[in-house]
Coordinates of C-alpha atoms in Angstrom, one line a residue:
Chain A
X119 CA 123.2 82.5 120.6
X120 CA 124.1 79.4 122.5
X121 CA 126.9 77.3 121.2
X122 CA 126.0 74.8 118.6
X123 CA 122.6 76.2 117.9
X124 CA 123.4 77.2 114.3
X125 CA 124.3 73.6 113.4
X126 CA 121.4 72.3 115.4
X127 CA 119.1 74.6 113.4
X128 CA 120.5 73.5 110.0
X129 CA 119.9 69.9 111.1
X130 CA 116.5 70.6 112.4
X131 CA 115.5 72.3 109.2
X132 CA 116.9 69.6 107.1
X133 CA 115.1 66.8 109.1
X134 CA 111.9 68.7 108.9
X135 CA 112.2 69.0 105.2
X136 CA 112.9 65.3 104.9
X137 CA 109.8 64.5 106.8
X138 CA 107.9 66.6 104.4
X139 CA 109.4 64.7 101.5
X140 CA 111.4 67.7 100.2
X141 CA 114.8 67.6 98.9
X142 CA 117.4 69.6 100.9
X143 CA 117.9 72.1 98.1
X144 CA 114.2 72.6 97.3
X145 CA 112.1 75.6 98.0
X146 CA 109.7 75.3 101.0
X147 CA 106.1 76.4 100.5
X148 CA 105.6 77.8 104.1
X149 CA 101.9 76.9 104.2
X150 CA 102.9 73.3 103.5
X151 CA 105.2 73.3 106.5
X152 CA 102.3 74.8 108.7
X153 CA 100.0 71.9 107.5
X154 CA 102.7 69.4 108.1
X155 CA 102.9 70.6 111.7
X156 CA 99.1 70.7 112.1
X157 CA 98.9 74.4 112.5
X158 CA 96.4 76.6 110.9
X159 CA 97.3 79.9 109.4
X160 CA 94.6 82.7 109.2
X161 CA 94.7 86.4 108.2
X162 CA 94.1 88.7 111.0
X163 CA 91.3 90.4 109.1
X164 CA 89.2 87.2 109.4
X165 CA 89.2 87.8 113.1
X166 CA 89.2 91.5 113.4
X167 CA 88.2 94.4 111.2
X168 CA 90.8 95.4 108.6
X169 CA 90.2 99.1 109.7
X170 CA 91.5 98.2 113.1
X171 CA 94.7 96.8 111.7
X172 CA 95.1 99.8 109.4
X173 CA 94.6 102.0 112.6
X174 CA 97.4 100.2 114.3
X175 CA 99.5 100.5 111.3
X176 CA 98.9 104.3 111.4
X177 CA 99.8 104.5 115.1
X178 CA 103.0 102.6 114.4
X179 CA 103.9 101.1 110.9
X180 CA 105.0 97.5 111.1
X181 CA 104.0 97.2 114.8
X182 CA 102.4 93.8 114.3
X183 CA 103.6 91.0 112.0
X184 CA 102.1 87.7 113.3
X185 CA 101.0 85.8 116.3
X186 CA 100.7 82.3 117.2
X187 CA 97.7 81.3 119.5
X188 CA 97.5 78.1 121.4
X189 CA 93.9 77.3 121.8
X190 CA 92.0 74.6 123.8
X191 CA 91.9 71.1 122.1
X192 CA 95.6 71.5 121.2
X193 CA 94.7 73.8 118.3
X194 CA 97.5 76.1 117.1
X195 CA 96.7 79.0 114.9
X196 CA 99.1 81.5 113.4
X197 CA 97.6 84.8 112.5
X198 CA 99.3 87.1 110.1
X199 CA 99.0 90.8 109.3
X200 CA 97.4 91.1 105.8
X201 CA 98.8 94.6 105.4
X202 CA 102.3 93.1 105.1
X203 CA 103.8 92.2 101.7
X204 CA 103.4 88.4 100.9
X205 CA 107.2 87.8 101.0
X206 CA 107.4 89.4 104.4
X207 CA 104.3 87.3 105.6
X208 CA 106.2 84.1 104.5
X209 CA 109.1 85.1 106.7
X210 CA 106.8 86.0 109.6
X211 CA 105.0 82.6 109.3
X212 CA 108.4 80.8 109.2
X213 CA 109.5 82.6 112.3
X214 CA 106.3 81.6 114.1
X215 CA 106.6 78.0 113.0
X216 CA 110.3 78.1 114.2
X217 CA 109.2 79.0 117.6
X218 CA 106.9 76.0 117.7
X219 CA 109.6 73.6 116.3
X220 CA 112.0 74.9 119.0
X221 CA 109.3 74.5 121.7
X222 CA 109.9 78.1 122.9
X223 CA 107.9 79.8 125.6
X224 CA 105.2 82.2 124.7
X225 CA 105.7 85.9 124.8
X226 CA 103.2 87.4 127.3
X227 CA 101.3 90.5 127.4
X228 CA 101.5 92.2 130.8
X229 CA 99.8 95.2 132.2
X230 CA 101.9 97.2 134.6
X231 CA 100.5 100.5 135.9
X232 CA 97.9 100.4 133.1
X233 CA 100.6 100.2 130.5
X234 CA 100.8 97.3 128.1
X235 CA 104.1 95.8 128.0
X236 CA 105.1 92.8 125.9
X237 CA 107.7 90.4 127.3
X238 CA 110.4 89.2 125.0
X239 CA 113.2 86.7 125.2
X240 CA 115.8 88.1 122.8
X241 CA 117.7 84.7 122.8
X242 CA 114.6 82.8 121.6
X243 CA 113.7 85.5 119.0
X244 CA 117.3 85.3 117.6
X245 CA 116.9 81.4 117.5
X246 CA 113.6 81.6 115.8
X247 CA 114.9 84.0 113.2
X248 CA 117.9 81.7 112.6
X249 CA 115.7 78.6 112.2
X250 CA 113.3 80.5 109.9
X251 CA 116.1 81.3 107.6
X252 CA 117.3 77.7 107.6
X253 CA 113.8 76.4 106.8
X254 CA 113.2 78.8 103.9
X255 CA 116.5 78.9 102.5
X256 CA 118.6 75.9 103.6
X257 CA 122.3 75.8 103.1
X258 CA 122.3 73.2 100.2
X259 CA 119.9 75.3 98.4
X260 CA 122.0 78.5 98.8
X261 CA 125.2 76.7 97.8
X262 CA 123.5 75.4 94.6
X263 CA 122.0 78.8 93.8
X264 CA 125.0 80.9 94.6
X265 CA 127.3 78.8 92.5
X266 CA 124.9 79.3 89.6
X267 CA 125.3 83.0 90.1
X268 CA 122.0 83.7 91.9
X269 CA 121.7 87.3 93.3
X270 CA 119.7 88.0 96.5
X271 CA 117.0 89.6 94.4
X272 CA 116.6 86.4 92.4
X273 CA 116.5 84.3 95.4
X274 CA 113.9 86.6 97.0
X275 CA 111.8 86.4 94.0
X276 CA 112.2 82.7 93.3
X277 CA 111.6 81.6 96.8
X278 CA 109.1 84.3 97.8
X279 CA 111.1 85.6 100.8
X280 CA 112.0 89.0 101.7
X281 CA 115.1 90.6 100.2
X282 CA 116.6 91.2 103.6
X283 CA 116.1 87.5 104.4
X284 CA 117.8 86.5 101.2
X285 CA 120.7 88.8 101.8
X286 CA 121.1 87.7 105.4
X287 CA 121.0 84.1 104.6
X288 CA 123.7 84.4 101.9
X289 CA 125.9 86.2 104.3
X290 CA 125.2 84.5 107.6
X291 CA 125.4 81.0 106.2
X292 CA 128.9 81.7 104.9
X293 CA 127.8 80.6 101.4
X294 CA 128.7 83.9 99.8
X295 CA 132.2 83.7 101.2
X296 CA 132.4 80.0 100.2
X297 CA 131.6 81.0 96.5
X298 CA 134.0 83.9 96.4
X299 CA 136.8 81.8 97.8
X300 CA 136.1 79.1 95.2
X301 CA 136.1 81.6 92.5
X302 CA 139.3 83.2 93.6
X303 CA 141.0 79.8 93.8
X304 CA 139.9 79.0 90.3
X305 CA 141.1 82.4 88.9
X306 CA 144.6 81.9 90.5
X307 CA 144.8 78.5 88.8
Chain B
X235 CA 100.3 113.6 129.2
X236 CA 97.7 111.0 129.0
X237 CA 100.0 107.9 129.4
X238 CA 100.0 105.8 132.6
X239 CA 103.7 105.4 132.4
X240 CA 105.8 108.5 132.2
X241 CA 107.6 107.7 128.9
X242 CA 108.8 111.4 128.5
X243 CA 110.5 111.1 131.9
X244 CA 112.0 107.9 131.1
X245 CA 113.4 109.2 127.7
X246 CA 114.7 112.4 129.5
X247 CA 116.3 110.5 132.4
X248 CA 118.2 108.1 130.0
X249 CA 119.7 111.0 128.2
X250 CA 120.6 112.8 131.4
X251 CA 122.1 109.6 132.8
X252 CA 124.2 109.2 129.7
X253 CA 125.6 112.8 130.1
X254 CA 126.1 112.2 133.9
X255 CA 128.1 109.2 133.3
X256 CA 130.8 111.0 131.3
X257 CA 128.8 111.8 128.0
X258 CA 128.3 108.2 127.3
X259 CA 127.4 107.3 123.7
X260 CA 124.1 105.6 123.1
X261 CA 126.0 102.5 122.3
X262 CA 128.1 102.5 125.4
X263 CA 125.0 103.2 127.5
X264 CA 123.2 100.4 125.8
X265 CA 126.0 98.0 126.6
X266 CA 126.1 99.1 130.3
X267 CA 122.3 98.8 130.7
X268 CA 122.5 95.4 128.8
X269 CA 119.8 96.3 126.2
X270 CA 120.1 96.4 122.5
X271 CA 121.4 99.7 121.0
X272 CA 118.3 100.3 118.8
X273 CA 116.1 99.8 121.8
X274 CA 117.8 102.5 123.9
X275 CA 118.0 104.9 120.9
X276 CA 114.1 104.5 120.5
X277 CA 113.4 104.8 124.2
X278 CA 115.4 108.1 124.3
X279 CA 113.0 109.2 121.4
X280 CA 109.9 108.3 123.5
X281 CA 109.2 104.7 122.5
X282 CA 108.2 102.0 125.1
X283 CA 110.6 99.0 125.3
X284 CA 109.4 95.5 126.2
X285 CA 109.1 94.6 129.7
X286 CA 112.5 93.0 130.1
X287 CA 114.3 95.9 128.6
X288 CA 112.1 98.4 130.6
X289 CA 113.3 96.8 133.9
X290 CA 117.0 96.8 132.7
X291 CA 116.9 100.4 131.7
X292 CA 115.2 101.6 135.0
X293 CA 117.8 99.4 136.9
X294 CA 120.6 101.1 135.0
X295 CA 119.1 104.4 136.0
X296 CA 119.0 103.2 139.7
X297 CA 115.4 103.9 140.0
X298 CA 112.3 101.6 140.8
X299 CA 110.0 101.0 138.0
X300 CA 107.2 102.6 139.9
X301 CA 109.0 105.9 139.7
X302 CA 107.6 106.0 136.1
X303 CA 104.0 105.3 137.0
X304 CA 101.8 108.5 136.8
X305 CA 99.6 108.9 139.8
X306 CA 96.2 109.8 138.3
X307 CA 96.2 106.7 136.2
X308 CA 97.2 104.3 139.0
X309 CA 93.5 103.8 139.7
X310 CA 92.8 101.2 137.0
X311 CA 95.8 99.1 137.9
X312 CA 96.3 95.8 139.7
X313 CA 96.6 95.9 143.5
X314 CA 100.3 95.1 143.5
X315 CA 100.9 98.1 141.1
X316 CA 98.9 100.5 143.4
X317 CA 100.8 99.3 146.4
X318 CA 104.1 99.6 144.6
X319 CA 103.3 103.1 143.6
X320 CA 102.6 104.3 147.1
X321 CA 105.7 102.5 148.5
X322 CA 107.8 104.3 146.0
X323 CA 106.6 107.6 147.2
X324 CA 106.8 106.8 151.0
X325 CA 109.4 109.2 152.5
X326 CA 110.2 106.6 155.1
X327 CA 111.6 104.1 152.6
X328 CA 114.6 104.2 150.4
X329 CA 114.1 103.3 146.8
X330 CA 115.7 99.9 147.3
X331 CA 113.5 99.2 150.5
X332 CA 110.3 100.2 148.5
X333 CA 111.3 98.1 145.7
X334 CA 111.9 95.1 147.9
X335 CA 108.5 95.4 149.6
X336 CA 106.9 95.8 146.4
X337 CA 108.5 92.9 144.8
X338 CA 107.5 90.7 147.9
X339 CA 103.9 91.9 147.6
X340 CA 103.9 91.2 143.9
X341 CA 105.3 87.7 144.4
X342 CA 102.6 87.0 147.1
X343 CA 99.9 88.3 144.9
X344 CA 101.0 86.3 141.9
X345 CA 101.0 83.2 144.1
X346 CA 97.7 83.8 146.0
X347 CA 95.5 85.6 143.6
X348 CA 93.1 83.9 141.3
X349 CA 94.7 84.1 137.9
X350 CA 92.7 85.9 135.2
X351 CA 92.5 84.8 131.7
X352 CA 95.0 86.5 129.6
X353 CA 96.3 86.4 126.1
X354 CA 99.4 84.2 125.7
X355 CA 100.9 84.2 122.4
X356 CA 104.1 84.0 120.3
X357 CA 104.2 87.3 118.9
X358 CA 106.3 88.8 116.0
X359 CA 106.2 92.5 116.4
X360 CA 108.1 95.6 116.7
X361 CA 111.0 95.7 119.3
X362 CA 109.7 99.0 120.9
X363 CA 106.2 100.4 120.9
X364 CA 104.7 103.8 120.8
X365 CA 102.4 103.5 123.8
X366 CA 99.1 104.0 121.9
X367 CA 100.2 101.2 119.5
X368 CA 101.0 98.9 122.4
X369 CA 97.6 99.3 123.9
X370 CA 95.9 99.0 120.5
X371 CA 97.9 95.8 119.6
X372 CA 97.0 94.2 123.1
X373 CA 93.3 95.0 122.4
X374 CA 93.6 93.5 118.9
X375 CA 95.3 90.3 120.2
X376 CA 92.5 89.9 122.8
X377 CA 89.8 90.4 120.1
X378 CA 91.6 87.8 117.9
X379 CA 91.9 85.2 120.6
X380 CA 88.1 85.8 121.5
X381 CA 87.3 85.3 117.8
X382 CA 89.3 82.1 117.7
X383 CA 87.8 80.8 120.9
X384 CA 84.3 81.0 119.5
X385 CA 85.2 79.6 116.2
X386 CA 84.2 76.0 115.5
X387 CA 87.4 73.7 115.4
X388 CA 87.2 73.0 111.7
X389 CA 87.2 76.8 110.9
X390 CA 89.8 78.1 113.2

């Protein structure tokens, strides 16, 4: 990840939350963020038959999470997979919104010798993941919750994010370490 | 085999190349090929990587991408793919020369041909695909886009 991006992502998440009128330690209803950005969110089974999505899931479980379409008239629509759990969907929508906030290029579908290939920029995917985490679980929120003794399970349930997302944010943000150090300093005293 | 890209051959060649390069571990091979470890591990089990990683892996193998296109299925492909396929099998050309000509043709084609409508999306999906799943997902995304295109503004 490019140098300085992590700080930039925390700031961007904070700025976005401020624009929405949210406190920096408040939970973020992801559909509110989509509405704030003028993005519509639709379940894929409103556009294609649910059986088709189930067929894809049988071919490869978890193959499709979400997609963002840029339509004429500057319409942007995020389509999510209704077969995923709600908490997973929240993370997926946050990831898609992060791509938009970061003004990332779209990932293309290419046919090469009759085979469908998806193009992917790993750097941009990593950035979108990081920003999605900052949007859903910003650092000030994590600090407040971690000092109050919140577990990843509690965070996942309270803020409706996936458990891996809650665990990852506690670790990657450095908050868990910060709390552990603070506690060990207090114990030594 | 009913796939247009010879995934089995790709999986086998990756394993053989690891052994040939001094029994490299998957992790070491992934580092050399500059692809994620998980991706290379899945490719060795028969999954299809994304296009960028496919190119990196075949480059690491020292082979042109066309080496993995299966002849009977070439008929439905784009003109540059068909040309690349024949160039890769021309005995008068080295792999590098065939690749170079194919690349020139592809560049020229991209510049000069009328571009067709395609689905362009941000996509959150698996890192590697089983080939039938890749096709199915591409079809679904196309259907989703068509559905959205025909929806009135206030509904989409």
